[in-house]
Amino acid sequence: MSTTSLPAPDRSPRLREALLAAAFTADGLLDLLGAPAYAALARSETVPALRATRGDSPLDTLVRLFLLQHPVPYEQARAALPLAECVEDGWVTHVGDEVRATVDVRPYSGPEGQDWYIVSDLGCAVGGAGGIGSREEGVVLGVGGASTTLAGITVRTPVASALDVGTGSGIQALHASQHATRVTATDLNPRALDFTRLTLALSGAAPAELRQGSLYEPVGAETYDLIVSNPPFVISPGARLTYRDGGMGGDDLCRTLVQQTGDRLNEGGYAHFLANWQHVEGEEWQSRLGSWVPHGCDAWIVQREVQDVTQYVELWLRDSGDHRTDPGEYAARYDAWLDEFEARKTKGVGFGWITLRKSAAAAAGRPSVVIEEWPHAVEQPLGPAVEAHFARQDYLREQDDAALLAGHFTLAAEVVQEQVGLPGAEDPEHVVLRQNRGMRRATKVDAVGAGFAGVCDGSLPAGRILDAIAQLMNEDPVLLRDRTPQAIRLLVEEGFLEPAPPVD
């Protein structure tokens, strides 16, 4: 484990003032580097950014120092920072005529344009195709694609209490601090808690209650309105790297985390996780995940990607830089990983999102559990779409077919209709409704479904609309009423139609 001491957070406000004064922010970086160099940084390619920061402005200096981790001349550092304090507090070191950063400080834009900073170990701001390349057990990663995905899917309603399990560098705790009265952050790695303290302080956020330990152990029987976790979900033989390897067999860490959540959520509370899960020979992956859902909780589980075991092993061996080690050592690690998968009859590994919500209906034995595969593009942030999903499930759970036909609906915003067929044909082969927001779903509908959705403006109950369509299409209105509620239910469940109050 890395044992380098970390900066003191006490005078972080002074450093923050200097960073803001130099425009060392997400917007400032984009302006300085330009879009191509800025995008290259997300791929862990630094050469374009080095070329763009050859000047001697404070912003050039700070980008090279904290973002690119290059030494900078003493006089340039003194012009950009309260240097004596930064050296004394441990943010930088001064050797000879050079100043070097001790930690990675990365500008990060909050959901409402806040200027935040994520502090992590040097060289561990993730996001590049080559991985972080670190084999040190206790390193703490910075912001990456997984972090921003989890932040985007989290429901952001104001809450009294929030818990970030496995906080890492504190990204989720930082987001939660904006809408939770009390934030608790836990991590098995004490170094991660120190980084979370730095991230919150340098971002100007309220401090969190920090507790060391694994999973829910540090919080005992306490309950929360919001729980988030980007856990060490990698399915690997052993627990070599704390930041990614769970240390339990197979996908047991993710399963345990999800199953234990029901007792930690308050009524109406949400829990959001990223996870990996095994695709096991002879077992449906949906059934596997369905068994994870705790009693008393509704669930929405979305599989975003599936990799075969060889792709998965190669991804994580590159992440830790093992592909650059001795070929024999690399082959031995690869082989051991495949042995582990073979022993567990694992044929693939899924990745995705798991959202739980504590509800009275689920506690009464009527849970809503939706498990689906959706590898297509979505529109982040998805938090509002997640909240709307559960609201629709609540509505549908209480509606029988007669109630649906008596209900009023409106077409969701930015839903478009596409007609597919041969050029010049009088009628389309089929009609597709497509969302341009949220999950960006698409669904085929027949002529009745297309006509029904097209006139749903909340003014008429569904049954009367169907009666009018039956008259236009010379269909039996009774038969049409009998066969259509299931289609209406699906359009509501997937967010194409939204329940509306009756018009007076």
Coordinates of C-alpha atoms in Angstrom, one line a residue:
M1 CA 0.0 0.0 0.0
S2 CA 1.2 3.5 -0.7
T3 CA 2.3 5.2 2.5
T4 CA 2.9 8.7 1.3
S5 CA 1.5 11.3 3.7
L6 CA -1.4 13.4 2.3
P7 CA -1.9 17.1 2.4
A8 CA -3.6 18.8 5.4
P9 CA -7.1 20.2 4.5
D10 CA -7.1 23.1 7.0
R11 CA -6.0 25.8 4.6
S12 CA -7.8 24.4 1.6
P13 CA -9.9 27.6 1.2
R14 CA -6.7 29.6 0.4
L15 CA -5.7 27.0 -2.2
R16 CA -9.2 27.0 -3.6
E17 CA -9.1 30.8 -4.0
A18 CA -5.8 30.5 -6.0
L19 CA -7.1 27.8 -8.3
L20 CA -10.3 29.8 -9.0
A21 CA -8.4 33.0 -9.6
A22 CA -6.3 31.2 -12.2
A23 CA -9.4 29.8 -13.9
F24 CA -8.2 26.3 -13.0
T25 CA -11.7 25.0 -13.6
A26 CA -13.4 22.6 -16.0
D27 CA -14.5 25.5 -18.2
G28 CA -11.0 27.1 -17.9
L29 CA -9.4 23.9 -19.0
L30 CA -11.6 23.6 -22.0
D31 CA -10.8 27.2 -23.0
L32 CA -7.1 26.8 -22.5
L33 CA -6.6 23.3 -24.1
G34 CA -9.2 23.3 -26.8
A35 CA -11.7 20.5 -27.4
P36 CA -9.2 18.0 -29.0
A37 CA -6.6 18.2 -26.2
Y38 CA -9.3 18.2 -23.5
A39 CA -10.9 15.1 -25.0
A40 CA -7.4 13.4 -25.2
L41 CA -7.0 13.9 -21.5
A42 CA -10.1 11.7 -21.0
R43 CA -8.2 9.0 -22.9
S44 CA -5.1 9.4 -20.7
E45 CA -3.2 11.1 -23.5
T46 CA -1.3 14.1 -22.2
V47 CA 0.9 15.2 -25.1
P48 CA -1.7 17.6 -26.7
A49 CA -2.2 19.2 -23.2
L50 CA 1.5 19.6 -22.7
R51 CA 1.8 21.3 -26.0
A52 CA -1.1 23.6 -25.1
T53 CA 0.5 24.7 -21.8
R54 CA 3.9 25.8 -22.9
G55 CA 3.2 29.3 -21.6
D56 CA 3.9 30.7 -18.2
S57 CA 0.5 31.9 -17.1
P58 CA -0.8 30.6 -13.7
L59 CA -3.3 28.4 -15.5
D60 CA -0.5 26.8 -17.6
T61 CA 1.5 26.2 -14.5
L62 CA -1.4 24.6 -12.5
V63 CA -2.4 22.3 -15.4
R64 CA 1.1 21.1 -15.7
L65 CA 1.6 20.7 -12.0
F66 CA -1.6 19.2 -10.7
L67 CA -3.2 17.7 -13.9
L68 CA -0.3 16.5 -15.9
Q69 CA 2.0 16.0 -12.9
H70 CA 5.1 17.6 -14.5
P71 CA 7.6 19.7 -12.4
V72 CA 7.3 23.4 -12.8
P73 CA 9.8 26.2 -12.1
Y74 CA 9.7 27.6 -8.6
E75 CA 8.9 31.2 -9.6
Q76 CA 6.0 30.1 -11.8
A77 CA 4.6 28.0 -9.0
R78 CA 5.0 31.0 -6.6
A79 CA 3.0 33.2 -9.0
A80 CA 0.2 30.7 -9.2
L81 CA -0.1 29.4 -5.6
P82 CA 0.2 30.4 -1.9
L83 CA 3.4 28.4 -2.3
A84 CA 4.8 28.4 1.2
E85 CA 1.5 27.2 2.6
C86 CA 1.1 24.5 -0.1
V87 CA 4.6 23.2 0.7
E88 CA 4.0 23.3 4.4
D89 CA 0.6 21.6 4.1
G90 CA 1.9 18.9 1.7
W91 CA 0.1 19.7 -1.6
V92 CA 3.5 20.2 -3.4
T93 CA 7.2 19.6 -2.7
H94 CA 10.0 22.0 -3.5
V95 CA 13.3 20.5 -4.5
G96 CA 16.0 22.8 -5.9
D97 CA 14.4 25.1 -8.5
E98 CA 11.4 22.8 -9.2
V99 CA 8.0 22.2 -7.6
R100 CA 6.1 19.0 -7.9
A101 CA 2.6 18.0 -7.0
T102 CA 2.1 15.3 -4.3
V103 CA -1.5 14.5 -5.4
D104 CA -3.7 14.7 -8.5
V105 CA -6.1 17.7 -8.4
R106 CA -8.7 17.6 -11.1
P107 CA -11.2 20.3 -11.8
Y108 CA -14.8 18.8 -11.9
S109 CA -18.0 20.7 -12.8
G110 CA -20.9 20.1 -10.5
P111 CA -24.5 19.5 -11.8
E112 CA -25.3 23.2 -11.4
G113 CA -22.0 24.5 -12.7
Q114 CA -20.2 24.3 -9.3
D115 CA -16.4 24.5 -9.5
W116 CA -15.3 21.3 -7.7
Y117 CA -11.9 19.5 -7.4
I118 CA -11.4 15.8 -7.1
V119 CA -8.2 14.9 -5.2
S120 CA -6.6 11.4 -5.8
D121 CA -3.3 9.7 -6.0
L122 CA -0.8 10.8 -8.7
G123 CA -1.5 9.2 -12.0
C124 CA -4.8 7.7 -10.9
A125 CA -7.4 9.9 -12.5
V126 CA -9.1 7.2 -14.5
G127 CA -10.8 7.3 -17.9
G128 CA -8.1 6.3 -20.3
A129 CA -8.2 3.2 -22.5
G130 CA -4.9 2.1 -21.0
G131 CA -6.2 2.0 -17.4
I132 CA -4.4 3.6 -14.5
G133 CA -1.4 1.2 -14.8
S134 CA -0.9 1.1 -11.0
R135 CA -0.2 -2.1 -9.1
E136 CA -0.1 -0.5 -5.6
E137 CA -2.6 -2.1 -3.4
G138 CA -3.9 1.0 -1.6
V139 CA -4.0 3.6 -4.4
V140 CA -7.1 5.9 -4.6
L141 CA -8.6 6.7 -8.0
G142 CA -10.0 10.0 -9.1
V143 CA -13.0 10.7 -11.3
G144 CA -13.8 8.4 -14.2
G145 CA -16.6 7.1 -16.3
A146 CA -18.0 4.9 -13.6
S147 CA -18.0 7.7 -11.1
T148 CA -19.9 10.1 -13.4
T149 CA -22.3 7.3 -14.5
L150 CA -23.3 6.6 -10.9
A151 CA -23.6 10.3 -10.1
G152 CA -25.9 10.7 -13.1
I153 CA -28.3 7.9 -12.3
T154 CA -28.7 9.0 -8.7
V155 CA -32.1 10.5 -7.6
R156 CA -31.3 14.0 -6.3
T157 CA -34.3 14.9 -4.2
P158 CA -33.5 16.6 -0.9
V159 CA -32.9 14.1 1.9
A160 CA -31.9 14.1 5.6
S161 CA -29.2 11.5 5.4
A162 CA -27.0 9.9 2.7
L163 CA -24.4 7.2 2.8
D164 CA -21.6 6.7 0.3
V165 CA -20.2 3.1 0.7
G166 CA -16.7 2.7 -0.6
T167 CA -16.2 6.4 -1.1
G168 CA -12.8 6.4 -2.8
S169 CA -11.8 10.0 -3.5
G170 CA -15.3 11.2 -2.4
I171 CA -17.0 12.0 -5.7
Q172 CA -20.4 10.6 -4.6
A173 CA -20.2 12.1 -1.2
L174 CA -19.5 15.5 -2.8
H175 CA -22.6 15.2 -5.0
A176 CA -24.7 14.1 -2.0
S177 CA -23.5 17.1 0.1
Q178 CA -25.6 19.3 -2.2
H179 CA -28.9 17.8 -1.3
A180 CA -28.4 15.8 2.0
T181 CA -28.4 17.3 5.4
R182 CA -26.0 14.7 6.7
V183 CA -23.5 12.7 4.6
T184 CA -21.6 9.6 5.8
A185 CA -18.8 8.2 3.7
T186 CA -17.1 4.8 4.4
D187 CA -14.2 3.0 2.9
L188 CA -12.1 0.0 3.9
N189 CA -9.0 2.0 2.9
P190 CA -8.2 4.8 5.4
R191 CA -6.3 6.6 2.7
A192 CA -9.5 6.9 0.7
L193 CA -11.2 8.7 3.7
D194 CA -8.3 11.2 3.8
F195 CA -8.8 11.9 0.1
T196 CA -12.5 12.3 0.5
R197 CA -11.8 14.9 3.2
L198 CA -9.5 16.7 0.8
T199 CA -12.0 16.6 -2.1
L200 CA -14.8 18.0 0.1
A201 CA -12.6 20.7 1.6
L202 CA -11.0 21.9 -1.7
S203 CA -14.5 21.9 -3.4
G204 CA -15.9 24.2 -0.7
A205 CA -18.4 21.5 0.4
A206 CA -19.5 20.7 3.9
P207 CA -17.5 17.9 5.6
A208 CA -18.8 14.4 5.8
E209 CA -18.8 11.9 8.6
L210 CA -16.0 9.5 7.7
R211 CA -15.9 5.9 8.9
Q212 CA -13.5 3.1 8.1
G213 CA -14.6 -0.4 7.4
S214 CA -16.1 -2.8 4.8
L215 CA -19.6 -2.5 3.3
Y216 CA -22.1 -1.7 6.0
E217 CA -19.9 -2.7 9.0
P218 CA -19.0 0.9 9.9
V219 CA -22.6 2.1 10.2
G220 CA -24.1 -0.8 12.1
A221 CA -27.9 -0.7 12.1
E222 CA -28.2 3.0 11.1
T223 CA -30.6 3.8 8.2
Y224 CA -30.5 6.3 5.4
D225 CA -32.7 8.1 2.9
L226 CA -30.0 7.6 0.1
I227 CA -27.3 5.1 -0.3
V228 CA -24.8 5.1 -3.2
S229 CA -21.9 2.9 -4.0
N230 CA -19.3 2.4 -6.7
P231 CA -17.9 -0.7 -5.0
P232 CA -14.8 -2.7 -5.9
F233 CA -16.9 -4.9 -8.2
V234 CA -14.2 -6.5 -10.3
I235 CA -14.6 -10.3 -10.3
S236 CA -11.0 -11.6 -9.8
P237 CA -9.0 -14.3 -8.1
G238 CA -8.0 -12.7 -4.8
A239 CA -8.0 -9.1 -3.6
R240 CA -4.8 -7.7 -5.0
L241 CA -6.0 -4.2 -5.6
T242 CA -8.2 -2.6 -2.9
Y243 CA -9.7 0.0 -5.3
R244 CA -11.2 -2.6 -7.6
D245 CA -11.1 -6.2 -6.3
G246 CA -13.8 -7.1 -3.9
G247 CA -12.0 -9.8 -2.0
M248 CA -15.0 -12.2 -2.0
G249 CA -15.6 -15.1 -4.4
G250 CA -17.1 -14.3 -7.7
D251 CA -19.7 -11.6 -7.6
D252 CA -20.4 -12.2 -3.9
L253 CA -19.4 -8.6 -2.8
C254 CA -22.0 -7.0 -5.1
R255 CA -24.6 -9.5 -4.1
T256 CA -23.9 -9.0 -0.4
L257 CA -24.0 -5.2 -0.7
V258 CA -27.3 -5.3 -2.5
Q259 CA -28.9 -7.9 -0.2
Q260 CA -27.9 -6.0 3.0
T261 CA -29.3 -2.7 1.7
G262 CA -32.9 -3.4 2.5
D263 CA -32.3 -3.1 6.3
R264 CA -30.4 0.2 5.8
L265 CA -32.9 2.2 3.7
N266 CA -35.6 4.4 5.2
E267 CA -39.2 4.2 3.7
G268 CA -39.1 5.8 0.3
G269 CA -35.3 5.8 0.2
Y270 CA -33.2 5.0 -2.9
A271 CA -30.0 3.0 -3.2
H272 CA -27.9 3.2 -6.4
F273 CA -25.0 0.8 -7.3
L274 CA -22.7 0.0 -10.1
A275 CA -22.0 -3.8 -10.2
N276 CA -20.5 -6.7 -12.1
W277 CA -22.3 -10.0 -12.1
Q278 CA -21.5 -13.5 -13.4
H279 CA -23.2 -15.1 -16.3
V280 CA -23.2 -18.7 -15.2
E281 CA -23.7 -21.8 -17.3
G282 CA -27.2 -23.2 -16.9
E283 CA -28.5 -20.1 -15.0
E284 CA -30.5 -17.1 -16.4
W285 CA -28.6 -13.9 -15.4
Q286 CA -32.0 -12.2 -14.7
S287 CA -32.9 -14.9 -12.2
R288 CA -29.5 -14.5 -10.5
L289 CA -29.9 -10.8 -10.1
G290 CA -33.6 -11.1 -9.1
S291 CA -32.4 -13.2 -6.1
W292 CA -30.3 -10.3 -4.9
V293 CA -33.2 -7.9 -4.4
P294 CA -33.9 -7.6 -0.7
H295 CA -37.4 -7.9 0.9
G296 CA -39.2 -4.7 1.1
C297 CA -37.5 -3.1 -1.9
D298 CA -38.6 -2.4 -5.5
A299 CA -35.7 -2.7 -8.0
W300 CA -34.7 -1.6 -11.4
I301 CA -31.6 -3.4 -12.8
V302 CA -30.1 -2.5 -16.1
Q303 CA -27.4 -4.5 -17.8
R304 CA -25.4 -2.2 -19.9
E305 CA -22.7 -4.5 -21.2
V306 CA -21.6 -8.2 -21.3
Q307 CA -18.0 -9.3 -21.9
D308 CA -16.8 -12.9 -22.4
V309 CA -14.3 -14.0 -19.8
T310 CA -11.2 -13.4 -22.0
Q311 CA -12.2 -9.8 -22.8
Y312 CA -12.9 -9.2 -19.1
V313 CA -9.5 -10.6 -18.0
E314 CA -7.6 -8.6 -20.6
L315 CA -9.4 -5.4 -19.6
W316 CA -8.4 -5.6 -16.0
L317 CA -4.9 -6.8 -16.6
R318 CA -4.4 -3.7 -18.8
D319 CA -6.0 -1.6 -16.1
S320 CA -3.3 -2.5 -13.6
G321 CA -0.5 -2.4 -16.1
D322 CA 0.2 -6.1 -16.0
H323 CA 0.4 -6.2 -19.8
R324 CA 3.7 -4.2 -19.4
T325 CA 5.3 -6.7 -17.0
D326 CA 7.2 -9.9 -17.7
P327 CA 5.3 -11.9 -20.3
G328 CA 5.5 -15.0 -18.1
E329 CA 4.0 -13.2 -15.1
Y330 CA 1.3 -11.8 -17.3
A331 CA 0.4 -15.2 -18.7
A332 CA 0.3 -16.7 -15.3
R333 CA -2.1 -14.1 -14.0
Y334 CA -4.3 -14.5 -17.1
D335 CA -4.3 -18.3 -16.6
A336 CA -5.2 -18.1 -12.9
W337 CA -8.1 -15.8 -13.8
L338 CA -9.5 -18.2 -16.4
D339 CA -9.1 -21.0 -13.9
E340 CA -11.3 -19.1 -11.4
F341 CA -14.0 -18.5 -14.1
E342 CA -13.9 -22.1 -15.2
A343 CA -14.3 -23.4 -11.6
R344 CA -17.3 -21.1 -11.2
K345 CA -18.8 -22.1 -14.6
T346 CA -18.7 -18.4 -15.6
K347 CA -19.1 -17.8 -19.3
G348 CA -19.4 -14.0 -19.2
V349 CA -19.5 -10.9 -17.0
G350 CA -22.3 -8.3 -17.0
F351 CA -22.0 -4.7 -16.0
G352 CA -24.7 -2.3 -15.1
W353 CA -26.8 -0.3 -12.7
I354 CA -28.8 -1.5 -9.8
T355 CA -31.4 0.8 -8.2
L356 CA -33.4 -0.1 -5.1
R357 CA -36.3 1.8 -3.5
K358 CA -37.8 0.9 -0.1
S359 CA -41.6 0.8 -0.5
A360 CA -44.7 -0.2 1.5
A361 CA -46.0 -2.1 -1.5
A362 CA -42.8 -4.2 -1.7
A363 CA -42.9 -4.8 2.1
A364 CA -46.5 -6.1 1.6
G365 CA -45.3 -8.6 -0.9
R366 CA -46.0 -6.7 -4.1
P367 CA -42.6 -5.5 -5.2
S368 CA -41.9 -4.1 -8.7
V369 CA -38.7 -5.7 -10.0
V370 CA -37.6 -4.8 -13.5
I371 CA -34.5 -6.5 -14.9
E372 CA -33.6 -5.6 -18.4
E373 CA -30.7 -5.3 -20.9
W374 CA -30.2 -1.8 -22.4
P375 CA -26.8 -1.4 -24.1
H376 CA -27.9 1.7 -26.1
A377 CA -27.1 5.4 -25.6
V378 CA -28.9 7.2 -22.8
E379 CA -29.1 10.8 -21.8
Q380 CA -27.5 11.7 -18.5
P381 CA -28.3 12.7 -15.9
L382 CA -30.8 9.9 -15.6
G383 CA -31.8 10.6 -12.0
P384 CA -35.2 12.2 -13.0
A385 CA -35.9 9.3 -15.3
V386 CA -35.1 6.8 -12.5
E387 CA -37.5 8.6 -10.2
A388 CA -40.2 8.7 -12.9
H389 CA -39.7 5.0 -13.5
F390 CA -40.6 4.1 -10.0
A391 CA -43.5 6.6 -10.0
R392 CA -44.9 4.8 -13.1
Q393 CA -44.5 1.4 -11.4
D394 CA -46.5 2.7 -8.4
Y395 CA -49.2 3.8 -10.7
L396 CA -49.4 0.6 -12.7
R397 CA -49.4 -1.5 -9.6
E398 CA -52.7 0.0 -8.6
Q399 CA -54.4 -0.1 -12.0
D400 CA -56.4 -3.0 -13.4
D401 CA -57.5 -3.0 -17.0
A402 CA -60.8 -1.1 -16.3
A403 CA -58.9 1.6 -14.4
L404 CA -56.4 2.0 -17.3
L405 CA -59.3 2.5 -19.8
A406 CA -60.8 5.1 -17.5
G407 CA -57.4 6.9 -17.1
H408 CA -56.1 9.9 -18.9
F409 CA -52.7 10.0 -20.5
T410 CA -50.3 12.4 -22.3
L411 CA -47.5 11.6 -24.7
A412 CA -44.2 12.1 -23.0
A413 CA -42.0 15.0 -24.1
E414 CA -39.8 14.6 -27.2
V415 CA -41.3 11.3 -28.3
V416 CA -41.3 11.0 -32.1
Q417 CA -42.9 8.6 -34.6
E418 CA -41.0 6.9 -37.3
Q419 CA -42.7 5.0 -40.1
V420 CA -40.8 2.1 -41.7
G421 CA -41.7 0.6 -45.0
L422 CA -40.8 0.4 -48.7
P423 CA -40.7 3.8 -50.6
G424 CA -44.0 4.6 -52.2
A425 CA -45.9 2.1 -50.2
E426 CA -49.4 3.2 -49.1
D427 CA -49.0 1.9 -45.6
P428 CA -45.9 1.5 -43.5
E429 CA -44.7 -2.0 -42.5
H430 CA -44.5 -0.8 -38.9
V431 CA -44.4 2.3 -36.8
V432 CA -41.8 3.0 -34.2
L433 CA -42.2 5.4 -31.3
R434 CA -38.8 6.8 -30.2
Q435 CA -37.8 8.8 -27.1
N436 CA -35.2 11.5 -27.5
R437 CA -34.6 11.9 -23.8
G438 CA -33.8 9.7 -20.7
M439 CA -33.4 6.1 -21.7
R440 CA -34.0 6.9 -25.4
R441 CA -36.2 3.8 -25.8
A442 CA -37.8 2.7 -29.1
T443 CA -40.8 0.4 -29.4
K444 CA -42.9 -0.9 -32.3
V445 CA -46.6 -0.2 -32.3
D446 CA -49.5 -1.2 -34.5
A447 CA -51.8 1.3 -36.2
V448 CA -54.0 1.4 -33.1
G449 CA -51.1 2.1 -30.8
A450 CA -49.7 4.8 -33.0
G451 CA -53.1 6.5 -33.3
F452 CA -53.8 6.2 -29.6
A453 CA -50.4 7.7 -28.6
G454 CA -50.8 10.4 -31.1
V455 CA -54.0 11.8 -29.7
C456 CA -53.2 11.4 -26.0
D457 CA -53.2 15.0 -24.6
G458 CA -54.9 14.3 -21.3
S459 CA -58.4 15.5 -22.4
L460 CA -60.1 12.2 -23.0
P461 CA -60.1 8.9 -21.1
A462 CA -58.3 6.0 -22.8
G463 CA -61.5 4.1 -23.4
R464 CA -63.2 6.9 -25.3
I465 CA -60.1 7.3 -27.5
L466 CA -60.2 3.6 -28.3
D467 CA -63.9 3.8 -29.2
A468 CA -63.2 6.6 -31.7
I469 CA -60.3 4.6 -33.2
A470 CA -62.6 1.5 -33.5
Q471 CA -65.1 3.6 -35.4
L472 CA -62.5 5.0 -37.8
M473 CA -61.0 1.6 -38.4
N474 CA -64.3 -0.3 -38.6
E475 CA -63.3 -2.5 -35.6
D476 CA -65.4 -3.9 -32.8
P477 CA -65.0 -1.4 -29.9
V478 CA -65.5 -4.1 -27.3
L479 CA -62.8 -6.3 -28.8
L480 CA -60.5 -3.3 -29.1
R481 CA -61.0 -2.4 -25.5
D482 CA -60.3 -6.0 -24.4
R483 CA -57.0 -6.3 -26.2
T484 CA -55.5 -2.9 -25.8
P485 CA -54.9 -2.4 -22.0
Q486 CA -51.7 -4.5 -22.1
A487 CA -50.3 -2.3 -24.8
I488 CA -51.2 0.8 -22.9
R489 CA -49.5 -0.7 -19.8
L490 CA -46.3 -1.3 -21.7
L491 CA -46.3 2.3 -23.1
V492 CA -46.7 3.7 -19.6
E493 CA -44.1 1.4 -18.1
E494 CA -41.5 2.4 -20.7
G495 CA -42.3 6.1 -20.3
F496 CA -43.9 6.8 -23.7
L497 CA -47.2 7.7 -22.0
E498 CA -47.6 9.6 -18.7
P499 CA -50.6 9.4 -16.5
A500 CA -52.5 12.7 -16.4
P501 CA -55.2 14.1 -14.1
P502 CA -58.7 14.3 -15.7
V503 CA -59.5 17.5 -17.4
D504 CA -62.3 19.4 -15.7

